[in-house]
Coordinates of C-alpha atoms and ligand atoms in Angstrom, one line a residue:
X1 CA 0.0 0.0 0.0
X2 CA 1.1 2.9 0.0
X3 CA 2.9 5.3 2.0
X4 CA 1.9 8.9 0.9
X5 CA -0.5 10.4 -1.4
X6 CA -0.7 13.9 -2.9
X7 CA -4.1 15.3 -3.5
X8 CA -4.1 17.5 -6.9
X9 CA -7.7 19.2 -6.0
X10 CA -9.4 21.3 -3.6
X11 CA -12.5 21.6 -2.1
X12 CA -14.8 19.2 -0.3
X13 CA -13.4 16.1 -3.0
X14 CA -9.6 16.9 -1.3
X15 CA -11.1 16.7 1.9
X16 CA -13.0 13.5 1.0
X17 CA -9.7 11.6 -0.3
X18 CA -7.7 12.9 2.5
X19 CA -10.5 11.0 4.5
X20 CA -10.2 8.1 2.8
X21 CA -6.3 7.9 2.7
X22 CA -6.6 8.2 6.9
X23 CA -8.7 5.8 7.1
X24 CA -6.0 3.2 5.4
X25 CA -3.4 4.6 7.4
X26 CA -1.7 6.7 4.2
X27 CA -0.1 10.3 4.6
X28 CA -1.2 13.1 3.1
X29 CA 0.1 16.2 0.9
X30 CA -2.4 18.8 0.1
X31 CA -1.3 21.1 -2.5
X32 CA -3.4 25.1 -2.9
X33 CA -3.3 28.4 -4.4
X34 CA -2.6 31.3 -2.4
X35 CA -6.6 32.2 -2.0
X36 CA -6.9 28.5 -0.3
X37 CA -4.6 29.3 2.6
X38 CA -6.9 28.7 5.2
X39 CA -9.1 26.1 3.0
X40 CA -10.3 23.0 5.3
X41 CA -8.0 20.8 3.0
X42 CA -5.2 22.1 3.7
X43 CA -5.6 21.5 7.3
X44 CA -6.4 18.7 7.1
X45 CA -3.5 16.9 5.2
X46 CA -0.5 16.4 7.5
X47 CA 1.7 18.4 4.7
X48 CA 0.5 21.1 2.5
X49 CA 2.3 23.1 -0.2
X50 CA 1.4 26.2 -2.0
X51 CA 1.5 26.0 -6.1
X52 CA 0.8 29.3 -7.2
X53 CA -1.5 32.1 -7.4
X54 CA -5.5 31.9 -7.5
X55 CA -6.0 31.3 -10.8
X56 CA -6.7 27.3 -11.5
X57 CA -4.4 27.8 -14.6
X58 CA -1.6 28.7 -12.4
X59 CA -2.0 26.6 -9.5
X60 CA -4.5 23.2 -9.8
X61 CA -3.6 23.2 -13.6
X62 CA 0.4 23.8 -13.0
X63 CA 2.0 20.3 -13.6
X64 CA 5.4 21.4 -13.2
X65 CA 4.3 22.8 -9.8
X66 CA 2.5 20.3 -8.9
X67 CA 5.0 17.3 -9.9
X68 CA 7.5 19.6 -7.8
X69 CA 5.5 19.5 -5.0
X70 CA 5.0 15.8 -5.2
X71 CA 8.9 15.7 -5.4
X72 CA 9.5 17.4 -2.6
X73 CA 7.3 15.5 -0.1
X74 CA 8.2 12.6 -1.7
X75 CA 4.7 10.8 -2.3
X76 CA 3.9 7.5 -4.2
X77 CA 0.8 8.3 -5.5
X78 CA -1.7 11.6 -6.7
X79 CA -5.1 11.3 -6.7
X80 CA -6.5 13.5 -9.2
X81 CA -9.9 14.1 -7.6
X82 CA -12.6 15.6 -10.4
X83 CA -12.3 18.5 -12.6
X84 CA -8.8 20.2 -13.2
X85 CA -6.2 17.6 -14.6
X86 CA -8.3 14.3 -13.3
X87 CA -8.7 13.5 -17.1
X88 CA -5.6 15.4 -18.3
X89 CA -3.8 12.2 -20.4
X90 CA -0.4 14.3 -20.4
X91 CA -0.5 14.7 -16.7
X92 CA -1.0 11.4 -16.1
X93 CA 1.4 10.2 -18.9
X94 CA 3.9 13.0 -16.7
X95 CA 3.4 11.2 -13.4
X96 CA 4.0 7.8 -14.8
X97 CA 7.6 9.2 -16.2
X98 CA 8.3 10.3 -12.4
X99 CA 7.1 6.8 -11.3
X100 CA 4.2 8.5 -9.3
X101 CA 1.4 6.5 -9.1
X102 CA -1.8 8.1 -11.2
X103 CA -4.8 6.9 -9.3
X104 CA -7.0 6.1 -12.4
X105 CA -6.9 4.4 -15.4
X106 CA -4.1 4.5 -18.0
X107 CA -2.9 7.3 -19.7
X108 CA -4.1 5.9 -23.0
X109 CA -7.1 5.5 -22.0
X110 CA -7.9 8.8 -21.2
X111 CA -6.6 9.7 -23.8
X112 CA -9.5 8.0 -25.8
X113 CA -12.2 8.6 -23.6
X114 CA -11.5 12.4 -23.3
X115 CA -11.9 12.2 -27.0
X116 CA -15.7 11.9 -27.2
X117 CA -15.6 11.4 -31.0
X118 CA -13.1 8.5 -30.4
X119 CA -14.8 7.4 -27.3
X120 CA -17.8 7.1 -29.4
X121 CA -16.3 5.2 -32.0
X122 CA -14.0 2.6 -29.8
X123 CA -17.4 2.0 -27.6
X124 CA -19.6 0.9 -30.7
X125 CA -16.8 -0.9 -31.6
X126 CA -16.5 -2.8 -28.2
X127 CA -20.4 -3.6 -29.0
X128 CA -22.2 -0.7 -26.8
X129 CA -25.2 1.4 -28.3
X130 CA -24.5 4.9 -29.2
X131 CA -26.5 8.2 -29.8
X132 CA -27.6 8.3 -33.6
X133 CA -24.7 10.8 -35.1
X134 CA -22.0 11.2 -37.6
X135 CA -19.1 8.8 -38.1
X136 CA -16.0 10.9 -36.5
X137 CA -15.4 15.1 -36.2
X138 CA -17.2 17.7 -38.9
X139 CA -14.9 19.5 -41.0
X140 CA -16.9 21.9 -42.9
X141 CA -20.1 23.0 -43.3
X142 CA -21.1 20.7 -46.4
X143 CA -20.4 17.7 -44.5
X144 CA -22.5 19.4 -41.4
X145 CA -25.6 19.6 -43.9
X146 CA -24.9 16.4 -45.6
X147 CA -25.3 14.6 -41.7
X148 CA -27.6 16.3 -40.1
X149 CA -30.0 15.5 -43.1
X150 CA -29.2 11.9 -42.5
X151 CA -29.4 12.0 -39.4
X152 CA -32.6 14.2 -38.9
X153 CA -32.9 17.2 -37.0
X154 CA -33.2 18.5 -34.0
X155 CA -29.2 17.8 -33.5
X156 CA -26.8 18.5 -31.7
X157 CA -23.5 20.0 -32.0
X158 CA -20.7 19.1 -29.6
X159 CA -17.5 19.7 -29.3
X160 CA -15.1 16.3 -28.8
X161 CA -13.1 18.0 -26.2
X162 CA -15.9 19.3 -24.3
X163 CA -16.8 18.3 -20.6
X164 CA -18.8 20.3 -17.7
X165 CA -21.4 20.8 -19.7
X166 CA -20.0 23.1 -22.0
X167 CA -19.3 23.1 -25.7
X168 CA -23.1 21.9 -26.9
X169 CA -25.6 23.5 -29.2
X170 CA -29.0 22.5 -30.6
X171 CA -30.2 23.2 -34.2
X172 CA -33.4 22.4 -35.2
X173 CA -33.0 23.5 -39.1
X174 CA -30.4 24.1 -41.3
X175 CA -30.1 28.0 -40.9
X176 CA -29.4 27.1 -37.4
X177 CA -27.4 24.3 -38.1
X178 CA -24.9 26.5 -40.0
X179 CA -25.3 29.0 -37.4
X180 CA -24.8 26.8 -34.6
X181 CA -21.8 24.8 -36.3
X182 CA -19.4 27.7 -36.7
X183 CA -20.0 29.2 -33.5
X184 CA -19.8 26.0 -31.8
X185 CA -16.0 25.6 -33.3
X186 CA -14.9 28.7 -32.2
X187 CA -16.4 28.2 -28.6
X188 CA -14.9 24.6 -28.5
X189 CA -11.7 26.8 -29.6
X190 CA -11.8 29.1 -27.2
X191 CA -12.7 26.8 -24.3
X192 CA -11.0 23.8 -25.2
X193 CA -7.8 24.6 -27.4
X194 CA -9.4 22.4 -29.6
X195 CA -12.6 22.9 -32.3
X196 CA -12.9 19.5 -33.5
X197 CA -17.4 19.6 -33.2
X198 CA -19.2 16.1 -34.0
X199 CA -23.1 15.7 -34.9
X200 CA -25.6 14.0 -32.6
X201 CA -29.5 13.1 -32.9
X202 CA -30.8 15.5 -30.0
X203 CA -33.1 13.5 -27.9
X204 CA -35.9 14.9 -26.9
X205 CA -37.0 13.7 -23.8
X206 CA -34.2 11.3 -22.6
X207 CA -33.0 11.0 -19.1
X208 CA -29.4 10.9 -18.1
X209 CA -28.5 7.5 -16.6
X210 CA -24.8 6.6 -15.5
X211 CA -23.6 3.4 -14.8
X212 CA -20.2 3.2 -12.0
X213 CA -18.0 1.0 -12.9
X214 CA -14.5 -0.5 -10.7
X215 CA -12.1 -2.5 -12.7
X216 CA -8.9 -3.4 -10.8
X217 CA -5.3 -4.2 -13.1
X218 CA -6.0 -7.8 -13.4
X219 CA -8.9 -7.5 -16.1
X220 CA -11.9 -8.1 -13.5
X221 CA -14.7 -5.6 -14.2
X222 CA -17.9 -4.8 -11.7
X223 CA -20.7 -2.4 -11.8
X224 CA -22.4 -0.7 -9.0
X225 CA -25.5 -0.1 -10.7
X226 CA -27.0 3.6 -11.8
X227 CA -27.5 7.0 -11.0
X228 CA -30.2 8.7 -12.5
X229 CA -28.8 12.5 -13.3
X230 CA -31.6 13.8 -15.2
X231 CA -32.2 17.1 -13.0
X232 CA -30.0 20.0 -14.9
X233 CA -29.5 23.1 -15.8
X234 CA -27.5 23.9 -18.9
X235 CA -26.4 20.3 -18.5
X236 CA -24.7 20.4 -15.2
X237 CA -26.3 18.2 -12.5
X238 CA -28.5 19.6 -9.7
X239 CA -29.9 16.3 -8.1
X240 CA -28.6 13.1 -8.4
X241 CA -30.1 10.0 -7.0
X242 CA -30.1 5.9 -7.1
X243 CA -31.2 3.7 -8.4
X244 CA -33.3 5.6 -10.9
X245 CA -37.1 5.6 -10.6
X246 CA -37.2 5.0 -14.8
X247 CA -34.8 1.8 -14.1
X248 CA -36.2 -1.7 -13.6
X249 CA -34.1 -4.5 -12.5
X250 CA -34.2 -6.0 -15.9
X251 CA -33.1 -2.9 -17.3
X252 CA -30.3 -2.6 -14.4
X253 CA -28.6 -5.5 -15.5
X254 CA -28.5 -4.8 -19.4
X255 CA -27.3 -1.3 -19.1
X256 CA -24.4 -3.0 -16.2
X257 CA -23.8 -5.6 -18.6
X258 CA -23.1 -3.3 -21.5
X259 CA -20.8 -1.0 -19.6
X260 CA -18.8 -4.3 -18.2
X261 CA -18.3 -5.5 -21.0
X262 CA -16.9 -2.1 -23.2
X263 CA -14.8 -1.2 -19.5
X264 CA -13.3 -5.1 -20.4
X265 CA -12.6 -4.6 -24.1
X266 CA -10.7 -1.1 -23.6
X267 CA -8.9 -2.5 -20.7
X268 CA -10.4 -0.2 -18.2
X269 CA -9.2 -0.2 -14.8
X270 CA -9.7 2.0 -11.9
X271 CA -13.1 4.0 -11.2
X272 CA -15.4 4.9 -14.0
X273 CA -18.7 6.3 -15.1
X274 CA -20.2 5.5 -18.3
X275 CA -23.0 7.9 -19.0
X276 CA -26.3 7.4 -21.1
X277 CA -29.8 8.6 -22.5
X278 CA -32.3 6.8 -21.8
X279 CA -34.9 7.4 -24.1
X280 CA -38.8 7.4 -23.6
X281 CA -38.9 3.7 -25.3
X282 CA -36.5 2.4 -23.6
X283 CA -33.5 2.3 -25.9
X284 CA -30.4 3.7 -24.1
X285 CA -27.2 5.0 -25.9
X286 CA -23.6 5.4 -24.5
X287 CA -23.2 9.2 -24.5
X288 CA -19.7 9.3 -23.3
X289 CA -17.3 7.9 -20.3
X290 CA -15.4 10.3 -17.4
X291 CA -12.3 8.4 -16.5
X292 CA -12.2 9.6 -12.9
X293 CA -14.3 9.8 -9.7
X294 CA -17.5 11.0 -9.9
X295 CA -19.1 14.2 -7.8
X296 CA -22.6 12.3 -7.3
X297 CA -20.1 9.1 -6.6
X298 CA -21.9 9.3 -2.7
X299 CA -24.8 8.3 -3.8
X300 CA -23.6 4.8 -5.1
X301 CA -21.9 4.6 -2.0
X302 CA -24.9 4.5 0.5
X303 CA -27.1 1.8 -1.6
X304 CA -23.5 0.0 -2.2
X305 CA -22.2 0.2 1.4
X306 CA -18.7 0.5 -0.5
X307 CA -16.1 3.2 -0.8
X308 CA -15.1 4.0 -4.4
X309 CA -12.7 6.7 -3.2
X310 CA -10.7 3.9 -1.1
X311 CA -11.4 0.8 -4.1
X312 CA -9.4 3.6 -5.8
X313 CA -6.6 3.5 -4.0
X314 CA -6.6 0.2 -3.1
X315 CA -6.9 -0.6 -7.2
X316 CA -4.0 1.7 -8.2
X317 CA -1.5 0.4 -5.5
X318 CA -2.1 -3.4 -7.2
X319 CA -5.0 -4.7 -4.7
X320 CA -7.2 -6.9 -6.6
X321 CA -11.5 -6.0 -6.4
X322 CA -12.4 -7.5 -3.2
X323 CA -15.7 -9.1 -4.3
X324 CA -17.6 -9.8 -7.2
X325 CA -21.0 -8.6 -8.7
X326 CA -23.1 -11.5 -7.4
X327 CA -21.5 -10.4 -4.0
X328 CA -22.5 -7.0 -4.5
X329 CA -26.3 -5.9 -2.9
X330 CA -28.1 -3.0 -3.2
X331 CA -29.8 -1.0 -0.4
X332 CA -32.3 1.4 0.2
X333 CA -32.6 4.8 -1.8
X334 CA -30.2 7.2 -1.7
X335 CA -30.5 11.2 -3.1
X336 CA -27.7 14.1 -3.8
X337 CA -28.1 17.7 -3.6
X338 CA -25.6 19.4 -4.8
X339 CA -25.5 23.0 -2.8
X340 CA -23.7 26.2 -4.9
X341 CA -22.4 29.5 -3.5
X342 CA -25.0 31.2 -6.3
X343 CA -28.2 33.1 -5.9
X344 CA -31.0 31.1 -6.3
X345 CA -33.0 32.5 -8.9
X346 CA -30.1 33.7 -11.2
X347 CA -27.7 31.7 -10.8
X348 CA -25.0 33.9 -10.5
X349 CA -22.2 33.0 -8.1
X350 CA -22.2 34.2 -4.4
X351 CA -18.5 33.7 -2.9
X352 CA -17.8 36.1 0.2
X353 CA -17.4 35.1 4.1
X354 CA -19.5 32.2 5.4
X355 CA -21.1 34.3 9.1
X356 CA -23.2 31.9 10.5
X357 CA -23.3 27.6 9.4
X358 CA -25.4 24.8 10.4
X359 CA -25.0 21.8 8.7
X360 CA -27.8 19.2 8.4
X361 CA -27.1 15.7 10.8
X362 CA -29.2 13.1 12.1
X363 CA -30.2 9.6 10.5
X364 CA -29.4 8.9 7.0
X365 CA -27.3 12.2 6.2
X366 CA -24.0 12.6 4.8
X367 CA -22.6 16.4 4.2
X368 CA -19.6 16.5 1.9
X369 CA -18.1 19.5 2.3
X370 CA -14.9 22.4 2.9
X371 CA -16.6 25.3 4.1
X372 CA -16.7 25.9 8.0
X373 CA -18.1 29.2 9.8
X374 CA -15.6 31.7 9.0
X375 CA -14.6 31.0 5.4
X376 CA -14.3 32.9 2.9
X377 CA -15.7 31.5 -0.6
X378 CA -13.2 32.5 -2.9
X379 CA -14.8 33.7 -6.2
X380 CA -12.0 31.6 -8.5
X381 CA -13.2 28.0 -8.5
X382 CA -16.4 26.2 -8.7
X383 CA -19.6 27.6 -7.1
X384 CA -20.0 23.8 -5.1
X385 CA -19.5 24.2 -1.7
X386 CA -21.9 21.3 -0.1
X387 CA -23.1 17.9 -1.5
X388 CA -25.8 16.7 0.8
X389 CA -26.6 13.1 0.8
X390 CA -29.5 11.1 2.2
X391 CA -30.1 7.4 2.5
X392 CA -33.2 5.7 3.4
X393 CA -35.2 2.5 2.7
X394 CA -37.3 4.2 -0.4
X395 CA -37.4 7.1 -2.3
X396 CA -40.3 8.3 -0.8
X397 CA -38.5 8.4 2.6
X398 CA -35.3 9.7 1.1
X399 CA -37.3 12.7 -0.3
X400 CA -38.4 13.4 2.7
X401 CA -35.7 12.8 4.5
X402 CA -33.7 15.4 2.1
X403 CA -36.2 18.5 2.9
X404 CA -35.7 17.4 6.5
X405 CA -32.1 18.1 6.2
X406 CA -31.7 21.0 3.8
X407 CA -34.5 22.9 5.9
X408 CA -32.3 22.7 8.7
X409 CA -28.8 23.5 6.9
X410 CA -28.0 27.5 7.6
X411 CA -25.6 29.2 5.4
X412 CA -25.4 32.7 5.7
X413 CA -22.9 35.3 4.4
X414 CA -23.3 34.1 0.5
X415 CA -26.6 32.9 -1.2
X416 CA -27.1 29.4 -1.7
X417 CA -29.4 27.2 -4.1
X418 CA -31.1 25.2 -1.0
X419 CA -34.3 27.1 -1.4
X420 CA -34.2 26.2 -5.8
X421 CA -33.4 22.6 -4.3
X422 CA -36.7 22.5 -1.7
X423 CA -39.2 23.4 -4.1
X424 CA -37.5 21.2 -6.6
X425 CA -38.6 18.4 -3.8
X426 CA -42.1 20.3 -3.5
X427 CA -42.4 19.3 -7.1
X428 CA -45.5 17.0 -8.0
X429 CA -43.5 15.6 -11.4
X430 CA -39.9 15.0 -9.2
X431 CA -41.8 13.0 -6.5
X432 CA -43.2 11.0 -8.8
X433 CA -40.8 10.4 -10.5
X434 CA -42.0 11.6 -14.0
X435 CA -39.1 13.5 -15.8
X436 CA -36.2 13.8 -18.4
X437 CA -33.3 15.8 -19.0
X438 CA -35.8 18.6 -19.8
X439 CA -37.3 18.8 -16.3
X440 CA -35.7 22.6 -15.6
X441 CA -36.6 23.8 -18.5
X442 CA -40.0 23.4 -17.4
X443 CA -39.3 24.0 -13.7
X444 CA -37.7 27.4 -14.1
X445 CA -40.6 28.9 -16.4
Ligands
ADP501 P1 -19.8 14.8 -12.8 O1 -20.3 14.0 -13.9 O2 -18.8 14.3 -11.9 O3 -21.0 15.5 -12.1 P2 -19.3 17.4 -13.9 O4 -19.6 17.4 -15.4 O5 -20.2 18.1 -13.0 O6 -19.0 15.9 -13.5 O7 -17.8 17.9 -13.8 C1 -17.1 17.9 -12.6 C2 -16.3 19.1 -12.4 O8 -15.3 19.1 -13.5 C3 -17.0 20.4 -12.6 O9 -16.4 21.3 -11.7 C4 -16.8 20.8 -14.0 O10 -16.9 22.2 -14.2 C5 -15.4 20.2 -14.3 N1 -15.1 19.8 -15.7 C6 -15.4 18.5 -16.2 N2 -14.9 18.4 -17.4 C7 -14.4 19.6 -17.7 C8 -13.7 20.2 -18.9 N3 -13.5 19.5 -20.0 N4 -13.4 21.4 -18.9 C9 -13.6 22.2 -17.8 N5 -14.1 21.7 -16.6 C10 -14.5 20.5 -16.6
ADP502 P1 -20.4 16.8 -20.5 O1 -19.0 16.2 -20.9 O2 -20.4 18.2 -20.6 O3 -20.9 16.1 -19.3 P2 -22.3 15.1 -22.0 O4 -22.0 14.5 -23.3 O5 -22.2 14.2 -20.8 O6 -21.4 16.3 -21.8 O7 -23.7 15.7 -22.0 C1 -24.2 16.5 -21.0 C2 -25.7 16.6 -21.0 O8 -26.2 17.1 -22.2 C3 -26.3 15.2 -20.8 O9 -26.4 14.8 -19.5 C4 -27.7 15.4 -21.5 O10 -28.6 16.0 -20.6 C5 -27.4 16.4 -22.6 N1 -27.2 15.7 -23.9 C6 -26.0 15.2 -24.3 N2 -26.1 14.6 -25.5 C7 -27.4 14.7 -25.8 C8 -28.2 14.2 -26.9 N3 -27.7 13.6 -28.0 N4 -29.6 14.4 -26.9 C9 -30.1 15.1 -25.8 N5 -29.5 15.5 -24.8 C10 -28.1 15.3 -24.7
MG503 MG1 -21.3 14.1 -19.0

């Protein structure tokens, strides 16, 4: 096992591997920008080192800083965490060449998957469903018409480098198409540094469904079932919950099946999610794969009783799975808020000192988070500052046990989305069940 592990993140996902390396006896390095000083993370880890100024490109982004850093302190391993470099193929390919354990999959794997054009393509090949689109990237505008007559419109745009929920756009002729196409390229530039764009079928009333996977270095592949991430805005999750109301056991197993089976023929090891639509008749597609932990990752942790943050580590220091999937139950119902620093009806974000906090406790809640009373939300990273998660024996109970607890969470000093989040629970359509990917569109008029 090993002996030290730098964390290359922030926020409440540092704090939640720092957690999990304590727990198997493993030191930690935190590493922060100067703004994260007195960031919960950094207290936490028994060593901390500071890579640069505020801005992510400077500090979480730096490799050379960050390999430094790891240098220094001498660690085996870096755990990546989500966002920043957790699907950087270069920084992984750089920590293998300084014989630094990368806690995920292989360099060339990411590589793939962080293609989504190519991740498309190798998953149909390895036998899995995918969204109705064109064969590969776009390269002009003739070729754009050509498809998205083929492939019917409404379509959608996307840009093969894209991720967060950026770098998509909907046409539903072909003024817009044209429109859409060239604007999309030079976002996906602009963004991404690359303005490779692909064509998709645009669903229309799909739900997002997700299925975790674990595969250790010795080929053997498990799911942990699904999480039904339908509840957006702009396509970036609000609510995440499992096992999806819209998934029957039947269903369950296919979608597992499928996942296991592409995870096996790419050589996937570590933690994954495999994301699909699920559409109104029940056909699902492969949408596209993130090669790292998930943030709605809790959720499969309550009804799995498992820790995917320690089968990380355990998978990238050699450890084979520890059970199979016929060992592997399901319990209860389990539901994710996610909580941002932003003002509830606008959206925009809220960072500034945190005066007064009461977080939510009692039966059946987990609070994954960095802020304590005092801090200050910097305005440089990502709006998240709370995941609240509930577990309970149905849904029914787990919606209710979530209003219990986000009615008694007290945040004051920035606004917060927990009031969006309680009438989102108030909804008729949410409690039962009955919704797609469009669900805020709706909600918000
Ligand atoms: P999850 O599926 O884990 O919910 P998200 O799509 O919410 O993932 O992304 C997790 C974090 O990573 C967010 O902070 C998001 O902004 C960031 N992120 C993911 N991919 C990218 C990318 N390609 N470019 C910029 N940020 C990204
Ligand atoms: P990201 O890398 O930003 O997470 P995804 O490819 O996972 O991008 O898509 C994000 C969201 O956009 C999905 O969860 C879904 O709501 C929506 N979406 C993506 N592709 C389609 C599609 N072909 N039809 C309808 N909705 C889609
Ligand atoms: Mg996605």
């Amino acid at each position: 096992m090993f002996k030290k592990v730098l964390i290359a993140n922030r926020g409440e996902i540092a704090c939640r591997v720092i957690w999990a390396c304590r727990e198997l006896g493993i030191k930690t390095v935190a590493v922060h920008s100067e703004a994260d000083r007195d960031a919960l993370h950094v207290r936490f880890a028994d060593e901390a080192v500071c890579i640069g100024p505020p801005p992510s490109a400077q500090s979480y982004l730096n490799i050379p800083q960050i390999i430094s850093a790891a240098e220094i302190t001498n660690v085996d391993a870096i755990h990546p965490g989500y966002g920043f470099l957790s699907e950087n193929p270069h920084f992984a390919e750089v920590c293998r060449e300084c014989n630094i354990t990368f806690i995920g999959p292989s360099p060339e794997v990411i590589r793939i998957m962080g293609d989504k054009s190519e991740a498309k393509r190798t998953m149909k090949a390895a036998g899995a469903p995918v969204t109705p689109g064109s064969e590969g990237l776009i390269e002009d505008e003739e070729t754009a018409i050509k498809e998205a007559g083929r492939i019917g419109y409404p379509v959608l745009i996307k840009a093969t480098a894209g991720g967060g929920g950026r770098g998509m756009r909907v046409a539903y002729n072909q003024d817009e198409l044209l429109n859409a196409y060239n604007t999309a390229r030079a976002e996906a530039e602009a963004a991404f540094k690359n303005s490779g764009v692909y064509l998709e079928k645009y669903i229309a009333n799909p739900r997002h469904i997700e299925i975790q996977v674990l595969g250790d270095n010795r080929g053997n592949v498990i799911h942990l079932g699904e999480r039904e991430c339908s509840i957006q805005r702009r396509h970036q999750k609000l609510i995440e919950e499992s096992p999806s109301p819209a998934v029957s056991y039947e269903l369950r197993q296919e979608m597992g099946r499928v996942a296991v089976e592409a995870c096996k023929r790419i050589g996937y090891s570590n933690a994954g999610t495999i994301e699909f639509l699920l559409d109104e008749d029940g056909s699902f597609y492969f949408m596209e794969m993130n090669t790292r932990i998930q943030v709605e990752h809790p959720v499969t942790e309550m009804v799995t009783i498992d820790d995917l943050v320690e089968a990380q580590i355990r998978i990238a220091a050699g450890e084979e799975l520890n059970y199979t999937q016929d060992q592997l139950i399901f319990v209860g119902h389990a539901i994710e808020c996610r909580v941002n620093a932003e003002d509830p009806d606008t959206f925009t974000p809220s960072p500034g000192r945190i005066t007064t906090l009461n977080l939510p406790s009692g039966a059946g809640v987990r609070v994954d988070t960095a802020i304590y009373d005092g801090y200050f939300v910097p305005p440089y990273y990502d709006s998240l500052i709370a995941k609240v998660v509930v577990h309970s024996r149905s849904r029914e109970r787990a919606i209710a046990r979530m209003r219990r607890a986000l009615e008694s969470m007290v945040v004051e000093g920035v606004k917060t989305t927990i009031p969006l989040h309680l009438k989102i629970l108030n909804d008729p359509d949410f409690i039962a069940g009955n919704f797609s990917t469009r669900f805020m569109d709706r909600f918000l008029k």
